Amino acid sequence: MGHLLGYPICCCQKIAVVGEMYIDEWEALFVKKTHFEGRYKIINPKGYREGYSLISHIPCSPNCEPSLNIAQKALSIIMLNKYNKYFDKWNYWTNAAID
């Protein structure tokens, strides 16, 4: 299913190992125990439930390049529209200090 939604193959394979019914538990543990550093900060799925994550999947690792590519594309759209009132919820990213 994730592949049909455009999620990276590596991330789909990781979730297949975790199991579909355990995704929420895995996500909570992954966010709590994983450190996203440097340019990979933007793939942290921490804000997903609040609606401000740049990716809509759980990355397979804290340095997943395909997830980073997706997040960078999303961030570029947000930055182009940062003054649009409909993008207010994304101010977190336009104001964040991102390496």
XYZ file of C-alpha atoms in Angstrom:
99
model
C 0.000 0.000 0.000
C 2.763 2.449 0.905
C 4.422 2.025 -2.468
C 1.139 2.978 -4.179
C 1.109 6.155 -2.078
C 4.613 7.069 -3.218
C 6.491 6.071 -0.084
C 10.088 4.939 -0.591
C 10.563 1.197 -1.125
C 13.036 0.996 1.769
C 10.475 2.505 4.152
C 7.730 0.186 2.878
C 9.992 -2.800 3.455
C 10.712 -1.662 7.026
C 7.008 -1.331 7.810
C 6.371 -4.756 6.270
C 8.776 -6.195 8.862
C 7.170 -4.194 11.698
C 3.665 -5.215 10.642
C 0.744 -3.090 9.534
C -1.111 -3.463 12.841
C 1.877 -2.124 14.821
C 2.597 1.015 12.773
C 1.344 3.472 15.416
C 3.341 1.836 18.201
C 6.437 1.665 15.993
C 6.078 5.335 15.012
C 5.802 6.450 18.645
C 8.870 4.436 19.646
C 10.839 5.491 16.555
C 10.184 9.200 17.162
C 11.040 8.885 20.856
C 14.301 6.957 20.440
C 15.647 8.259 17.130
C 17.762 11.380 16.682
C 17.515 13.190 13.373
C 20.576 15.344 12.823
C 21.643 17.965 10.324
C 19.743 17.977 7.079
C 17.826 14.879 8.180
C 15.882 16.867 10.791
C 13.239 17.453 8.145
C 12.366 13.745 7.883
C 11.429 13.459 11.546
C 7.786 12.293 11.454
C 7.171 13.752 14.930
C 4.661 16.344 13.713
C 2.617 13.945 11.610
C -0.312 13.658 13.998
C -0.405 17.446 14.419
C -0.350 17.911 10.646
C 3.042 19.513 10.096
C 5.364 16.670 9.187
C 7.004 17.075 5.785
C 6.600 13.379 5.024
C 3.519 11.215 5.459
C 5.306 7.988 6.251
C 7.758 6.657 8.818
C 11.291 6.720 7.426
C 13.190 3.450 7.541
C 16.131 5.153 9.263
C 17.147 8.593 10.550
C 19.210 9.107 7.385
C 16.878 7.802 4.682
C 17.817 9.575 1.439
C 14.530 8.885 -0.418
C 12.573 10.324 2.541
C 14.899 13.328 2.586
C 14.195 13.910 -1.105
C 10.428 13.913 -0.476
C 10.786 16.257 2.511
C 13.004 18.678 0.571
C 10.420 18.899 -2.215
C 7.645 19.568 0.300
C 9.761 22.199 2.048
C 10.504 23.987 -1.228
C 6.751 24.317 -1.908
C 6.187 25.593 1.626
C 8.982 28.153 1.306
C 7.546 29.427 -1.990
C 4.190 29.956 -0.272
C 5.289 31.021 3.202
C 3.431 34.337 2.993
C 0.183 32.727 1.893
C -2.299 32.678 4.779
C -3.255 29.101 3.932
C 0.272 28.000 4.710
C 0.264 29.435 8.267
C 0.313 25.985 9.854
C 3.673 25.443 8.144
C 5.347 28.433 9.850
C 7.207 25.919 11.969
C 9.258 24.990 8.897
C 9.647 28.472 7.419
C 10.984 29.748 10.738
C 12.977 26.657 11.734
C 16.743 26.732 11.731
C 17.424 23.869 9.357
C 20.970 22.773 8.636
